[in-house]
Every structure is written in structure tokens, then in C-alpha cells.
Coordinates of C-alpha atoms and ligand atoms in Angstrom, one line a residue:
X104 CA 160.7 29.0 77.7
X105 CA 159.0 25.7 77.8
X106 CA 155.6 27.4 78.1
X107 CA 156.3 29.6 75.2
X108 CA 157.2 26.5 73.1
X109 CA 154.0 24.7 74.0
X110 CA 151.9 27.8 73.3
X111 CA 153.5 28.1 69.9
X112 CA 152.8 24.5 69.0
X113 CA 149.2 24.9 70.2
X114 CA 148.8 28.0 68.1
X115 CA 150.3 26.4 65.1
X116 CA 148.1 23.3 65.4
X117 CA 145.0 25.3 65.8
X118 CA 145.9 27.5 62.9
X119 CA 146.6 24.4 60.7
X120 CA 143.3 22.9 61.8
X121 CA 141.4 26.1 61.1
X122 CA 143.1 26.5 57.8
X123 CA 142.2 22.9 56.9
X124 CA 138.6 23.4 58.0
X125 CA 138.3 26.6 55.9
X126 CA 139.9 24.8 52.9
X127 CA 137.3 22.0 53.2
X128 CA 134.5 24.4 53.6
X129 CA 135.6 26.2 50.4
X130 CA 135.9 23.0 48.5
X131 CA 132.5 21.8 49.5
X132 CA 131.1 25.3 48.7
X133 CA 132.7 25.4 45.3
X134 CA 131.6 21.8 44.6
X135 CA 128.0 22.8 45.2
X136 CA 128.4 26.0 43.3
X137 CA 129.7 23.9 40.3
X138 CA 126.7 21.6 40.6
X139 CA 124.3 24.6 40.6
X140 CA 126.2 26.0 37.6
X141 CA 125.9 22.8 35.7
X142 CA 122.2 22.4 36.5
X143 CA 121.4 25.8 35.1
X144 CA 123.6 25.2 32.1
X145 CA 126.6 27.3 33.0
X146 CA 130.3 26.6 33.0
X147 CA 131.9 25.3 36.3
X148 CA 134.2 27.6 38.2
X149 CA 132.2 30.7 37.4
X150 CA 132.2 33.4 40.1
X151 CA 129.4 32.8 42.8
X152 CA 127.9 36.2 42.2
X153 CA 127.5 35.5 38.5
X154 CA 125.9 32.1 39.3
X155 CA 123.6 33.8 41.8
X156 CA 122.5 36.3 39.2
X157 CA 121.9 33.5 36.6
X158 CA 120.0 31.4 39.1
X159 CA 117.7 34.4 40.0
X160 CA 117.0 35.0 36.4
X161 CA 116.3 31.3 35.8
X162 CA 113.9 31.2 38.7
X163 CA 112.1 34.2 37.4
X164 CA 111.7 32.5 34.0
X165 CA 110.4 29.3 35.6
X166 CA 107.9 31.3 37.7
X167 CA 106.7 33.0 34.5
X168 CA 106.4 29.7 32.7
X169 CA 104.3 28.2 35.5
X170 CA 101.9 31.1 35.3
X171 CA 101.7 30.8 31.6
X172 CA 101.1 27.0 31.8
X173 CA 98.3 27.6 34.3
X174 CA 96.8 30.3 32.0
X175 CA 97.0 27.9 29.0
X176 CA 95.4 25.2 31.0
X177 CA 92.5 27.5 32.0
X178 CA 92.2 28.6 28.3
X179 CA 91.9 25.0 27.2
X180 CA 89.1 24.4 29.6
X181 CA 87.4 27.7 28.6
X182 CA 87.6 26.6 24.9
X183 CA 86.3 23.1 25.7
X184 CA 83.5 24.6 27.7
X185 CA 82.5 26.9 24.9
X186 CA 82.4 24.1 22.3
X187 CA 78.7 23.4 21.7
X188 CA 79.3 19.6 21.1
X189 CA 79.3 17.6 24.3
X190 CA 82.8 16.4 25.3
X191 CA 83.3 14.0 28.2
X192 CA 86.7 12.7 29.3
X193 CA 86.8 9.4 31.1
X194 CA 89.7 7.6 32.9
X195 CA 90.4 3.9 32.2
X196 CA 88.6 2.9 35.5
X197 CA 85.4 4.5 34.1
X198 CA 85.5 7.7 36.3
X199 CA 84.6 10.9 34.4
X200 CA 87.4 13.5 34.9
X201 CA 86.0 16.3 32.9
X202 CA 82.8 17.3 31.1
X203 CA 82.2 20.5 29.2
X204 CA 79.0 22.5 29.7
X205 CA 77.3 20.9 26.7
X206 CA 78.3 17.5 28.1
X207 CA 76.6 18.3 31.4
X208 CA 73.4 18.9 29.5
X209 CA 73.3 15.4 28.1
X210 CA 74.3 13.5 31.3
X211 CA 73.0 13.1 34.8
X212 CA 73.8 15.8 37.4
X213 CA 77.3 15.9 39.0
X214 CA 79.0 14.1 36.1
X215 CA 82.6 14.8 37.1
X216 CA 84.0 12.3 39.6
X217 CA 81.2 9.7 38.9
X218 CA 81.4 6.5 36.9
X219 CA 80.4 7.0 33.3
X220 CA 77.9 4.1 33.7
X221 CA 76.0 6.2 36.3
X222 CA 75.8 9.4 34.3
X223 CA 75.4 8.4 30.6
X224 CA 71.9 7.1 29.8
X225 CA 72.6 5.4 26.5
X226 CA 73.4 1.8 26.3
X227 CA 75.0 2.0 22.8
X228 CA 77.3 4.8 23.9
X229 CA 78.4 2.8 27.0
X230 CA 79.0 -0.2 24.8
X231 CA 81.2 2.0 22.5
X232 CA 83.2 3.1 25.6
X233 CA 83.7 -0.6 26.7
X234 CA 84.9 -1.5 23.2
X235 CA 87.3 1.4 23.1
X236 CA 88.6 0.2 26.5
X237 CA 89.1 -3.3 25.2
X238 CA 90.6 -2.6 21.8
X239 CA 92.2 0.8 22.3
X240 CA 90.7 1.8 19.0
X241 CA 88.4 4.8 18.1
X242 CA 84.7 3.8 18.2
X243 CA 82.0 5.7 16.3
X244 CA 78.2 5.3 15.9
X245 CA 74.8 7.1 15.8
X246 CA 73.0 7.5 19.1
X247 CA 69.9 9.3 20.4
X248 CA 69.5 11.0 23.8
X249 CA 66.6 12.6 25.5
X250 CA 67.6 16.2 26.3
X251 CA 65.1 18.4 28.2
X252 CA 62.3 16.0 27.2
X253 CA 63.3 16.2 23.5
X254 CA 64.9 13.4 21.5
X255 CA 68.2 14.5 19.9
X256 CA 70.4 12.6 17.5
X257 CA 74.2 12.5 17.7
X258 CA 77.2 11.2 15.8
X259 CA 79.2 9.8 18.7
X260 CA 82.9 9.0 18.9
X261 CA 85.0 7.5 21.7
X262 CA 88.7 8.3 21.2
X263 CA 91.3 6.5 23.4
X264 CA 94.3 8.5 24.2
X265 CA 97.5 7.2 25.9
X266 CA 99.0 9.9 28.1
X267 CA 102.0 7.9 29.4
X268 CA 102.9 4.3 30.3
X269 CA 100.2 4.0 33.0
X270 CA 97.5 6.5 32.3
X271 CA 95.1 6.8 29.4
X272 CA 91.9 8.8 28.8
X273 CA 88.8 8.1 26.7
X274 CA 87.3 11.2 25.1
X275 CA 83.6 11.0 24.3
X276 CA 82.6 13.5 21.6
X277 CA 79.0 13.9 20.5
X278 CA 78.1 15.9 17.4
X279 CA 74.5 17.0 17.2
X280 CA 72.9 15.8 14.0
X281 CA 69.3 16.4 14.9
X282 CA 68.9 19.2 12.3
X283 CA 70.4 17.2 9.5
X284 CA 68.2 14.2 10.5
X285 CA 65.1 16.4 10.4
X286 CA 66.1 18.0 7.1
X287 CA 66.8 14.6 5.6
X288 CA 63.4 13.4 6.8
X289 CA 61.7 16.5 5.3
X290 CA 63.6 16.0 2.0
X291 CA 62.5 12.3 1.8
X292 CA 58.9 13.2 2.6
X293 CA 59.0 16.0 0.0
X294 CA 60.4 13.7 -2.7
X295 CA 57.8 11.1 -1.9
X296 CA 55.0 13.6 -1.9
X297 CA 56.0 15.2 -5.2
X298 CA 56.4 11.7 -6.8
X299 CA 53.0 10.8 -5.5
X300 CA 51.3 14.0 -6.6
X301 CA 52.8 13.6 -10.1
X302 CA 52.1 9.9 -10.4
X303 CA 48.3 10.3 -9.8
X304 CA 47.6 12.6 -12.8
X305 CA 50.2 10.8 -14.9
X306 CA 48.5 7.4 -14.2
X307 CA 45.2 9.0 -15.2
X308 CA 46.6 10.5 -18.4
X309 CA 48.3 7.3 -19.3
X310 CA 45.1 5.2 -18.6
X311 CA 42.8 7.4 -20.7
X312 CA 45.3 7.8 -23.6
X313 CA 45.6 4.0 -23.6
X314 CA 41.9 3.5 -23.6
X315 CA 41.6 5.9 -26.6
X316 CA 44.3 4.1 -28.5
X317 CA 42.5 0.8 -28.0
X318 CA 39.2 2.3 -29.1
X319 CA 37.9 2.7 -32.6
X320 CA 37.1 6.3 -31.7
X321 CA 33.6 6.0 -33.1
X322 CA 31.9 7.3 -30.0
X323 CA 32.6 11.0 -30.2
X324 CA 31.2 11.8 -26.8
X325 CA 33.4 9.2 -25.1
X326 CA 36.5 10.5 -27.0
X327 CA 35.6 14.1 -25.9
X328 CA 35.1 13.1 -22.3
X329 CA 38.4 11.2 -22.2
X330 CA 40.3 14.0 -23.9
X331 CA 38.7 16.4 -21.4
X332 CA 40.1 14.3 -18.5
X333 CA 43.5 14.2 -20.1
X334 CA 43.4 18.0 -20.5
X335 CA 42.4 18.7 -16.9
X336 CA 44.9 16.2 -15.5
X337 CA 47.8 17.7 -17.4
X338 CA 46.6 21.2 -16.4
X339 CA 46.7 19.9 -12.7
X340 CA 50.3 18.8 -13.3
X341 CA 51.2 22.1 -14.7
X342 CA 49.6 23.9 -11.7
X343 CA 51.5 21.6 -9.3
X344 CA 54.8 22.2 -11.0
X345 CA 54.2 26.0 -11.2
X346 CA 53.2 26.1 -7.5
X347 CA 56.3 24.0 -6.5
X348 CA 58.6 26.2 -8.5
X349 CA 57.0 29.3 -7.0
X350 CA 57.2 28.0 -3.5
X351 CA 60.9 27.0 -4.0
X352 CA 61.6 30.5 -5.3
X353 CA 59.8 32.2 -2.4
X354 CA 61.5 30.0 0.2
X355 CA 65.0 30.2 -1.2
X356 CA 64.7 34.0 -1.3
X357 CA 65.2 34.0 -5.1
X358 CA 61.8 35.6 -5.7
X359 CA 62.1 39.3 -6.1
X360 CA 59.7 41.4 -4.1
X361 CA 58.9 44.9 -5.3
X362 CA 57.9 46.6 -2.1
X363 CA 55.9 49.7 -2.3
X364 CA 52.8 51.2 -0.6
X365 CA 49.9 49.1 -1.8
X366 CA 46.2 49.7 -1.4
X367 CA 44.7 46.4 -0.2
X368 CA 41.3 47.4 -1.6
X369 CA 42.8 47.5 -5.1
X370 CA 44.3 44.0 -4.5
X371 CA 40.9 42.7 -3.5
X372 CA 39.2 44.3 -6.5
X373 CA 41.8 42.6 -8.8
X374 CA 41.2 39.2 -7.1
X375 CA 37.4 39.5 -7.3
X376 CA 37.6 40.2 -11.1
X377 CA 39.3 36.8 -11.4
X378 CA 37.2 34.9 -8.9
X379 CA 33.6 36.2 -9.4
X380 CA 33.0 34.3 -12.7
X381 CA 34.3 31.1 -11.1
X382 CA 32.1 31.7 -8.0
X383 CA 29.1 32.2 -10.3
X384 CA 29.8 28.9 -11.9
X385 CA 30.1 27.2 -8.5
X386 CA 26.9 28.8 -7.2
X387 CA 28.7 30.7 -4.4
X388 CA 27.8 34.3 -3.6
X389 CA 30.8 36.6 -3.0
X390 CA 30.3 39.8 -0.9
X391 CA 33.0 42.3 -0.1
X392 CA 33.6 45.5 1.8
X393 CA 36.8 47.7 1.7
X394 CA 36.1 51.3 2.4
X395 CA 38.5 54.0 1.4
X396 CA 42.1 53.0 1.1
X397 CA 43.8 50.4 3.2
X398 CA 47.5 50.8 2.8
X399 CA 50.1 48.2 3.5
X400 CA 53.8 48.0 2.6
X401 CA 54.1 45.1 0.1
X402 CA 54.5 43.6 -3.3
X403 CA 51.2 44.1 -5.3
X404 CA 51.4 40.9 -7.4
X405 CA 52.4 38.7 -4.4
X406 CA 49.5 40.2 -2.3
X407 CA 47.2 39.4 -5.2
X408 CA 48.5 35.8 -5.1
X409 CA 48.0 35.6 -1.3
X410 CA 44.4 37.0 -1.5
X411 CA 43.6 34.9 -4.6
X412 CA 44.7 31.6 -2.9
X413 CA 42.5 32.4 0.2
X414 CA 39.4 33.6 -1.7
X415 CA 39.7 30.8 -4.3
X416 CA 39.9 28.2 -1.5
X417 CA 36.9 29.7 0.2
X418 CA 34.8 29.7 -3.0
X419 CA 35.8 26.2 -4.0
X420 CA 35.5 24.5 -0.7
X421 CA 32.2 26.3 0.0
X422 CA 30.8 25.1 -3.3
X423 CA 31.3 21.5 -2.1
X424 CA 28.8 22.0 0.7
X425 CA 25.7 19.8 0.0
X426 CA 23.1 22.2 1.3
X427 CA 22.6 25.6 3.1
X428 CA 23.9 29.0 2.4
X429 CA 27.0 29.2 0.1
X430 CA 28.6 32.5 0.5
X431 CA 32.0 34.1 0.9
X432 CA 32.6 37.5 2.6
X433 CA 35.8 39.4 1.9
X434 CA 36.7 42.4 4.1
X435 CA 39.6 44.7 4.8
X436 CA 39.6 47.0 7.8
X437 CA 41.8 48.8 10.2
X438 CA 42.2 47.7 13.8
X439 CA 44.5 49.6 16.2
X440 CA 47.7 50.1 14.2
X441 CA 47.0 47.1 11.9
X442 CA 45.4 46.5 8.5
X443 CA 43.4 43.3 8.6
X444 CA 42.4 41.3 5.5
X445 CA 39.7 38.8 6.2
X446 CA 37.9 36.1 4.2
X447 CA 35.1 34.1 5.7
X448 CA 33.0 31.4 4.2
X449 CA 30.0 29.3 5.1
X450 CA 31.8 26.2 3.8
X451 CA 32.4 22.7 5.3
X452 CA 34.9 24.0 7.9
X453 CA 38.1 22.3 8.9
X454 CA 38.2 19.6 11.7
X455 CA 40.1 20.6 14.8
X456 CA 42.7 17.9 14.5
X457 CA 43.6 19.0 11.0
X458 CA 44.0 22.7 11.8
X459 CA 47.5 22.3 13.2
X460 CA 48.9 21.0 9.9
X461 CA 47.0 23.2 7.6
X462 CA 50.0 25.2 6.3
X463 CA 52.2 22.2 5.7
X464 CA 53.2 21.4 2.1
X465 CA 50.8 18.9 0.5
X466 CA 48.6 18.7 3.5
X467 CA 44.9 18.2 2.7
X468 CA 42.1 17.7 5.1
X469 CA 40.3 15.6 2.6
X470 CA 42.3 14.4 -0.5
X471 CA 39.2 13.6 -2.6
X472 CA 37.7 17.0 -1.8
X473 CA 40.9 18.8 -2.7
X474 CA 41.2 16.8 -5.9
X475 CA 37.7 17.6 -6.8
X476 CA 38.4 21.4 -6.8
X477 CA 41.8 20.9 -8.5
X478 CA 43.9 21.7 -5.4
X479 CA 47.6 21.1 -5.3
X480 CA 48.0 21.1 -1.5
X481 CA 50.5 24.0 -1.8
X482 CA 48.2 27.0 -1.7
X483 CA 48.3 27.7 2.0
X484 CA 52.1 27.1 2.2
X485 CA 52.4 29.8 -0.5
X486 CA 50.1 32.1 1.5
X487 CA 52.2 31.5 4.7
X488 CA 55.5 32.3 2.9
X489 CA 54.1 35.5 1.3
X490 CA 52.7 36.6 4.6
X491 CA 56.0 36.0 6.3
X492 CA 57.8 38.1 3.7
X493 CA 55.4 40.9 4.5
X494 CA 55.9 40.5 8.3
X495 CA 52.2 39.8 8.4
X496 CA 50.5 37.3 10.8
X497 CA 48.0 34.7 9.8
X498 CA 45.1 33.7 12.0
X499 CA 42.2 31.4 11.2
X500 CA 39.2 29.9 13.0
X501 CA 36.9 27.2 11.7
X502 CA 33.9 25.2 12.8
X503 CA 33.0 22.0 11.2
X504 CA 29.8 22.4 9.1
X505 CA 29.7 26.1 9.8
X506 CA 32.6 27.7 7.9
X507 CA 36.1 29.1 8.0
X508 CA 37.6 32.6 8.5
X509 CA 41.2 33.4 7.5
X510 CA 42.8 36.7 8.6
X511 CA 46.0 38.2 7.5
X512 CA 47.2 41.0 9.8
X513 CA 49.6 43.6 8.3
X514 CA 51.5 46.4 10.0
X515 CA 50.5 49.8 8.8
X516 CA 53.3 51.4 6.8
X517 CA 55.6 53.5 8.9
X518 CA 56.7 56.2 6.5
X519 CA 54.0 58.9 6.1
X520 CA 55.5 60.4 2.9
X521 CA 55.6 57.1 1.1
X522 CA 52.0 56.7 1.9
X523 CA 51.2 60.1 0.5
X524 CA 53.2 59.4 -2.6
X525 CA 51.3 56.2 -3.2
X526 CA 48.0 57.8 -2.7
X527 CA 48.7 60.4 -5.4
Ligands
ADP251 P1 44.6 22.8 -1.8 O1 45.3 23.0 -3.0 O2 44.3 21.3 -1.5 O3 43.4 23.6 -1.6 P2 45.7 24.4 0.3 O4 47.1 24.4 0.8 O5 45.2 25.6 -0.3 O6 45.7 23.1 -0.6 O7 44.8 24.0 1.5 C1 45.1 22.9 2.3 C2 43.9 22.2 2.8 O8 43.1 23.1 3.7 C3 42.9 21.9 1.7 O9 43.1 20.7 1.1 C4 41.6 21.9 2.4 O10 41.3 20.6 2.9 C5 41.8 22.9 3.6 N1 41.1 24.2 3.3 C6 41.8 25.3 2.9 N2 40.9 26.4 2.9 C7 39.7 25.9 3.3 C8 38.4 26.5 3.4 N3 38.2 27.8 3.2 N4 37.4 25.6 3.8 C9 37.6 24.3 4.1 N5 38.8 23.7 4.0 C10 39.8 24.5 3.6

């Protein structure tokens, strides 16, 4: 009896203890469940299975978001790398954390992870970085860097960015302004050249007109001579302005080209009818050969202009030779699949150091010589532009004191029928 009682008490105690333990476990379990529910934005007391489902969904979403963030991050780097302006990101302690591909081209190798002072070779840019570091303000300025042995100009900016309380970044952005700088230089040179070219004849016209006004005009020969100078100087100005306008039209693409099949022999004949009387006056003999028909695809009037400029130069500059043979030979012939127009003279020739600049606007080997023959310094620029429009190549060779040969090499027309049509 006693044993049974003791056994019952033990069983009851163990049961109570087990019940209590189970109750505690459940409480702890539901407390944590509630915590999880709250952390994922659900109501407390929701069934565990429901919370498990919600939790699984949330984890899936998070995983997706991490993948997307990583993809975004990679996209941002791809975009930065494809920007053609150099971009370099520097930490406050001067260490470069990122450089895009263009940035690597303008810095020393191994830019990332190195101090900006070690990889950027421009004192002014480093000074801008220092100033941005001290003031926390955007710095900008013009700098130049040597890239692949060539000087390039940049509009540089250093932009400080605060990421959070402790960290900040300095973004160095360089915008290449080399082209603008070169265009600006060309524009300034052009304006100064045009002003100079116009001022010379204007000064002359003004001077002779003033002299006439001050004179009693009794010496008819003097008056005639001065008026002659005024007339030729104003004609020079007109020629200059016409050449300028023409060149501008050609280069801007405004000039209309009427492309057809053209016989270069006809072009040469037309030019010679203009040049031969002048050549006679200058005492220069002009010979020419153009057998049969030499077809090219081009604009007849523009080809006349091209040939005229070259033959006219040859005649005029040869006429300035003090002694020896004064002749110009014009030829047109076929070579392989090309049509070659050639004009050679026995003139003064062009010095080697001047040959490189011959086709530049206003370039003259000898200013006085060009002036003497009424040159504008634009003839060869016009020739070059017209040749380019015809996909033709220009070659020349010249020996000082012996003469010059210019060659314009055209492609033969491709379309057989067009050639036949033109020949009719
Ligand atoms: P310009 O109007 O002065 O003749 P161009 O552009 O036609 O200008 O020619 C540029 C320069 O090239 C000339 O000033 C001249 O010095 C030189 N030149 C051109 N053709 C010849 C030539 N056949 N012989 C010698 N010099 C030439």
C-alpha cells in the first residue's frame, strides 16, 4: 500500500515536471515565433506553418534582391568603363579605388590600389585633388597630359562625395577638349590669316588713292599707273574672297557636284584654251598629250577648276624663273586601273621643308613670289578638296631649281553602261 502511494506521488511529480517543461518549451518557442513574425512584418500569434511559409518567401525575395544588386553594381562598372572620359575614384587617404578604362590610359600602370600621387602625372590635377580634400568643394580647371606620346587637353573636375559619416570619395573626371582646342586654334589662325590677306591689298588701295587725292593729277602716266595698281589690288581682293567662299562651300558640303562620266581630255582642252594666252604673255611654252578619251566619274566644272589651278600655278611659277627652259607639260594617261592627270614644269621647284605644308590654306613657299603672280594661297587647298570629293589621290614631286610635277590619280568609272552613254 505504502509502495503504491509512493509510486503514485513519483508519477504525479514527474508528470507535473514534464508538463511544466513542455509548457516552458512551448512558451519559449512561441516567443521566438512571435519575434520572427514581427521581424518579417507579420502579426504575432500566427500559426507556425504560416510563418514558415512567409519566411521562406521573404528569404527568396532577399536572395533575388542580392542578385539584382550585384547585377546593378556590375552594370554601373560596365557603364563607367565604357564612358570615354577618364574617371578615377580616390579615397580620402589618397588611394585610388577605381579607374575606368579611359582613366587607365591617362595614368601610370596599376592605378587601382595605388596612391593618386604615384599614378597621376600632372601637378595641377594633384593640386586640385588636395584642394578638394581640404575644402570639400568641387574643383575644376584645364590641364594637359601626355597620352601615348601626344599632348592632350582636358577640362578636369574633382568632385568630393560624402558616402556616410566616416567615408568619402573624390571623383576625378576628365573631359577631352583637344579637338575643341585645335579647332579654336585653327579658327584663330584663319581669322588672322584672312585679316592679314585683306589688309595688304586694302592698305595698298588706300595708299594709292590717298596719293592721287593729294596730287594735282597733271601727270597722266602716274595717275594711270596708280589706278592700275588700285585696280589689280581690288581684283586680288575679289579673287581672295571668291576663293574663300568657294573653299567654304566645298568644305561645308554646300557645293553641289553634278557627277557624270567626264572625259579628262575635254577638261584639259577647256583649261588650255584659258591658259595658253596667259602662258604666251609669260613666255612659257605649254605642251600637252591626251590620247583618245580618258573617262573619270566627276563634275566637269569642278575638274576644270582643279586642272586650271594646277596648270595656272605651273605656268605662273615657271615664268618667274630667271633663266633656262620655261615649259609646262600636261598629260593624261591610264595606268593599271587608274586615270592619271599630270602637270610638270621646269619652274623654280619647291623646297623640301615646304612640301609638307603645301596644301594648307594660305601657305606660300615665298610670299613675294606668290604676290607677284597674284596668288591667294588657297589654290592648292581648293585642288585638294575637289580631289577628295572625287576620291582621287594627289601626289607631287619637286626638286629645287629643276621643276615640279603634280599628279591627280582617279579611279576608272565602274559602270560600263554609264561610260558608253557618256561616249555617245
Ligand atoms: P598661290 O595662290 O600662292 O599660288 P597655292 O595654294 O596655289 O597658292 O600654292 C601654294 C604655294 O605652293 C604657292 O604659294 C607656291 O609657293 C607653291 N607652288 C604651287 N605650285 C607651284 C609650282 N608649280 N611651282 C613652284 N611652286 C609652286
